[in-house]
XYZ file of C-alpha atoms in Angstrom:
309
model
C 7.940 1.901 -21.458
C 5.026 -0.691 -20.163
C 4.577 -1.628 -16.540
C 2.360 -3.271 -14.681
C -1.017 -1.516 -13.518
C -2.872 -1.792 -10.371
C -6.050 -0.533 -8.897
C -6.992 0.524 -5.466
C -10.042 -1.202 -3.857
C -12.892 0.710 -2.809
C -12.839 1.078 1.069
C -14.205 4.596 1.582
C -18.086 5.061 3.119
C -20.014 5.295 -0.249
C -19.081 1.481 -0.995
C -21.221 -1.240 0.034
C -18.073 -3.142 1.227
C -19.255 -6.576 0.975
C -20.871 -6.290 -2.272
C -18.685 -3.862 -3.830
C -15.468 -5.017 -3.115
C -15.814 -8.617 -4.828
C -17.157 -6.756 -7.723
C -14.486 -4.090 -8.202
C -11.660 -6.646 -7.696
C -13.439 -9.114 -10.151
C -13.933 -6.446 -13.059
C -10.804 -4.994 -12.396
C -8.690 -8.413 -12.956
C -11.004 -8.910 -16.078
C -9.784 -5.673 -17.321
C -6.374 -6.347 -17.011
C -5.268 -4.863 -13.981
C -2.118 -7.277 -12.235
C -2.570 -6.308 -8.614
C -5.179 -4.883 -6.044
C -4.402 -2.208 -3.204
C -5.603 -1.202 0.229
C -4.524 1.396 2.399
C -5.081 1.848 6.353
C -6.920 4.380 8.546
C -8.014 3.071 11.816
C -10.157 5.958 12.916
C -11.180 9.530 12.290
C -10.695 11.621 15.290
C -13.146 14.383 16.088
C -12.039 17.007 16.950
C -8.921 15.928 15.421
C -5.917 16.402 17.878
C -3.351 16.332 15.281
C -3.181 17.649 11.670
C -2.912 15.099 8.794
C 0.415 13.401 8.479
C 1.466 15.146 12.046
C 1.336 18.562 10.227
C -0.438 21.319 12.371
C -3.495 22.860 10.810
C -3.878 20.246 8.179
C -7.161 18.483 7.934
C -8.028 14.991 7.728
C -9.539 14.061 4.273
C -13.071 13.187 4.952
C -12.834 10.048 2.988
C -11.007 8.585 6.288
C -14.281 8.973 8.175
C -15.405 5.358 7.230
C -12.496 3.256 6.062
C -12.828 -0.512 5.564
C -9.848 -2.604 7.431
C -7.666 -3.341 5.003
C -7.138 -6.910 5.350
C -10.894 -7.738 5.753
C -10.998 -5.928 2.352
C -8.169 -7.891 0.627
C -9.788 -11.531 1.734
C -13.131 -10.486 0.050
C -10.926 -9.432 -3.170
C -9.159 -12.797 -2.881
C -11.994 -14.989 -2.759
C -13.564 -13.023 -6.055
C -10.273 -13.398 -8.171
C -7.706 -15.962 -9.341
C -4.382 -14.233 -10.513
C -3.932 -10.368 -9.534
C -1.456 -9.615 -6.539
C -3.038 -8.560 -3.324
C -1.237 -5.811 -1.908
C -0.991 -3.176 1.259
C -0.222 0.369 0.642
C 0.605 0.836 3.358
C -0.537 -1.152 6.530
C 0.375 0.498 9.714
C 2.595 -2.776 10.951
C 2.616 -1.240 14.645
C -1.172 -0.911 15.493
C -1.294 -4.919 14.777
C 0.221 -7.732 17.086
C 3.630 -8.626 15.372
C 2.149 -12.432 15.955
C -1.579 -12.092 14.754
C -0.362 -9.937 11.535
C 1.867 -12.376 10.628
C -0.393 -15.367 11.200
C -3.182 -13.262 9.027
C -1.003 -12.359 6.187
C 0.192 -15.970 6.046
C -2.942 -17.043 6.188
C -4.414 -14.846 3.468
C -1.230 -15.503 0.993
C -2.021 -19.257 1.529
C -5.562 -19.209 0.647
C -5.080 -17.090 -2.332
C -2.182 -18.845 -4.030
C 0.660 -16.901 -3.093
C -0.793 -13.222 -3.969
C 0.149 -11.283 -0.980
C 2.572 -8.282 -1.229
C 3.019 -6.637 2.439
C 3.410 -3.014 2.176
C 4.205 -2.327 5.545
C 4.824 1.500 7.504
C 4.463 3.309 10.459
C 2.174 5.618 10.113
C 1.579 8.691 11.841
C -1.598 8.927 13.927
C -1.223 9.365 17.769
C -4.529 8.414 17.927
C -4.331 5.558 15.949
C -1.607 4.254 18.349
C -3.319 5.260 21.354
C -6.424 3.295 19.854
C -4.599 0.401 19.171
C -2.713 -0.231 22.326
C 0.199 -2.169 21.075
C 3.249 -0.057 22.093
C 3.739 3.757 22.082
C 3.986 6.023 19.012
C 7.962 6.674 19.959
C 8.531 3.042 19.938
C 7.169 2.414 16.265
C 9.990 1.432 14.593
C 11.017 -0.958 17.041
C 7.882 -2.624 16.581
C 8.178 -2.494 12.688
C 11.694 -4.113 13.044
C 9.799 -6.743 15.669
C 7.091 -7.251 12.976
C 9.675 -8.025 10.476
C 11.114 -10.536 12.727
C 8.071 -12.139 13.945
C 6.751 -12.720 10.116
C 9.927 -14.184 8.983
C 9.792 -16.504 11.772
C 5.981 -17.501 11.513
C 6.090 -17.577 7.889
C 9.461 -19.943 8.063
C 9.849 -23.717 8.986
C 8.289 -25.270 12.357
C 9.235 -25.571 14.598
C 8.680 -21.340 15.354
C 10.825 -19.807 18.109
C 10.942 -16.029 18.927
C 11.915 -14.114 22.036
C 11.398 -10.432 21.326
C 9.820 -7.569 23.281
C 6.218 -7.834 22.694
C 6.227 -10.938 21.257
C 7.462 -14.567 22.411
C 7.020 -17.613 20.851
C 7.880 -21.090 22.624
C 8.869 -23.556 20.017
C 5.736 -24.196 18.282
C 4.321 -25.550 14.671
C 2.618 -22.541 13.309
C 0.286 -22.442 10.293
C -0.911 -22.629 7.505
C 2.291 -21.426 6.143
C 2.126 -18.899 2.804
C 2.395 -20.582 -0.436
C 5.476 -18.752 -0.877
C 7.762 -16.075 0.807
C 5.605 -12.908 1.085
C 7.394 -10.022 -0.388
C 7.731 -7.268 2.129
C 7.689 -3.572 0.462
C 8.825 -0.762 2.670
C 8.909 2.987 2.310
C 12.232 5.070 2.501
C 11.345 8.513 3.604
C 14.299 8.877 5.878
C 17.748 7.394 6.381
C 16.719 4.903 9.211
C 13.811 3.601 6.875
C 16.345 3.640 3.723
C 18.628 1.475 5.707
C 15.167 -0.698 6.597
C 14.477 -1.274 3.030
C 18.011 -2.067 1.711
C 18.708 -4.570 4.488
C 15.289 -6.349 5.006
C 12.807 -5.630 2.424
C 11.967 -7.127 -0.901
C 10.290 -3.852 -2.461
C 10.229 -0.227 -2.419
C 6.728 1.477 -2.001
C 6.710 5.326 -2.950
C 4.136 7.410 -3.284
C 4.273 9.022 -6.591
C 4.106 12.805 -6.021
C 6.017 13.770 -9.320
C 8.428 12.245 -11.796
C 11.179 14.232 -11.207
C 10.992 13.758 -7.559
C 10.574 10.070 -7.815
C 13.104 9.726 -10.340
C 15.326 11.492 -7.845
C 14.167 9.368 -4.972
C 14.982 5.857 -6.779
C 18.265 7.088 -7.664
C 18.906 7.598 -3.859
C 17.482 4.130 -3.245
C 19.765 2.349 -5.761
C 22.738 4.253 -4.612
C 22.324 3.410 -1.238
C 21.782 -0.095 -1.873
C 25.015 -0.196 -4.040
C 26.780 1.263 -1.010
C 25.390 -1.788 1.124
C 26.500 -4.065 -1.062
C 22.891 -5.213 -1.812
C 23.280 -7.333 -5.102
C 19.167 -8.371 -5.056
C 17.076 -6.544 -6.899
C 14.591 -4.128 -5.330
C 11.286 -4.044 -6.502
C 9.393 -1.421 -6.999
C 5.413 -0.488 -6.690
C 4.392 3.186 -6.649
C 0.892 4.631 -5.339
C -0.208 7.324 -7.782
C -3.394 9.098 -5.766
C -5.780 10.223 -8.387
C -7.672 13.142 -8.146
C -10.150 12.914 -11.237
C -12.215 15.323 -12.660
C -14.070 15.701 -15.893
C -12.058 18.869 -16.636
C -8.505 19.719 -17.479
C -6.015 21.663 -14.884
C -3.625 24.088 -17.057
C -2.178 25.635 -13.857
C 1.406 25.620 -12.764
C 0.294 24.613 -9.289
C -1.460 21.389 -10.737
C -0.858 18.444 -8.498
C 0.299 15.228 -10.630
C -2.541 12.907 -11.556
C -4.825 15.538 -11.267
C -7.643 16.505 -13.582
C -9.208 14.429 -16.986
C -8.267 10.677 -17.514
C -6.090 11.694 -20.580
C -4.397 14.000 -18.205
C -3.769 11.336 -15.582
C -2.552 9.157 -18.176
C -0.175 11.904 -19.435
C 1.075 12.372 -15.666
C 1.408 8.422 -15.812
C 3.641 8.258 -18.902
C 6.333 10.879 -17.393
C 6.313 8.621 -14.331
C 6.768 5.597 -16.136
C 9.646 6.442 -18.113
C 11.856 6.210 -14.560
C 11.869 2.332 -14.927
C 10.036 1.763 -11.941
C 8.027 -2.176 -12.052
C 4.540 -1.051 -11.324
C 2.186 1.821 -10.696
C -1.138 1.337 -8.797
C -3.943 3.917 -9.037
C -6.144 4.909 -6.437
C -9.289 6.916 -7.126
C -9.764 7.439 -3.373
C -13.584 8.760 -2.932
C -13.989 10.632 -5.993
C -16.370 7.917 -7.936
C -19.688 8.175 -6.676
C -20.624 4.233 -6.415
C -18.944 1.131 -7.629
C -20.459 1.091 -11.007
C -18.439 4.487 -11.977
C -15.120 3.161 -10.110
C -15.516 0.564 -12.548
C -15.951 2.749 -15.287
C -13.177 4.902 -14.747
C -10.789 1.874 -14.204
C -11.631 0.633 -17.507
C -11.299 3.887 -19.462
C -7.765 4.594 -17.591
C -6.896 0.824 -18.282
C -7.298 1.449 -22.132
C -6.341 4.746 -22.507
C -2.793 3.888 -20.637
C -2.243 0.728 -22.558
C -3.100 2.955 -25.702
C -0.167 5.570 -25.035
C 2.396 2.598 -24.449
C 2.314 2.558 -20.553
């Protein structure tokens, strides 16, 4: 049942990013975590013009008020570590110019010795799309597809050529190249995104919201891959958002990964039975500071390994 374990890096406003990111990254690698992860929220609209995930009336988490830029955060972590993979879950790809994003990821992979995992998605915030100014929200799927095309071109052999809607690259040398082909992880929330994953992605990056639900989603991905004739394995890395508290929750309405470390490990064990390659845990803004985050990360890792996860 043993799976790879990763840790979400500190990005929220209680942390001193320049000091705490390298410190937590280095400590997590020493503890035994095999990967380090970031996510993206570009701004916090005030007043909110749109609910969380586009759901009317659902407030945005206060943690989103100040979130460190993901690739800057990963760069700090890369400089402080030697082995841990460096993942995005997710980077909202259409908020970035495709060419510049491809170059940034390629450079980070080259600098880190081939450790980047590019988890990409389309996001949901209308305000973020308006602020980024790359393309309208309605074109998000098309832009993600172009990002995938441009990344493959830029990371491939020179001369690089590309003629797309947003990006036009005349034959050119573009470097540095990644240390190895950067794996691209994608979600599978709809038929269109499932098709993109199976036809163009290297890995699946779901959010673990319950073992039964996650198992059903994984079965769907595998069945669709078989239907499409994919023979190459689909790697997996699932995000587990932790609602840590010292007490246990025994009510029927308790969400997965909510409660004490022991309870979180129990939930993680149930999810690990599904057979995915990796789970990465994110404590969010629950820790008061980097010291507490490091302590919780060490406690969780020890308890998970003791439980055979």
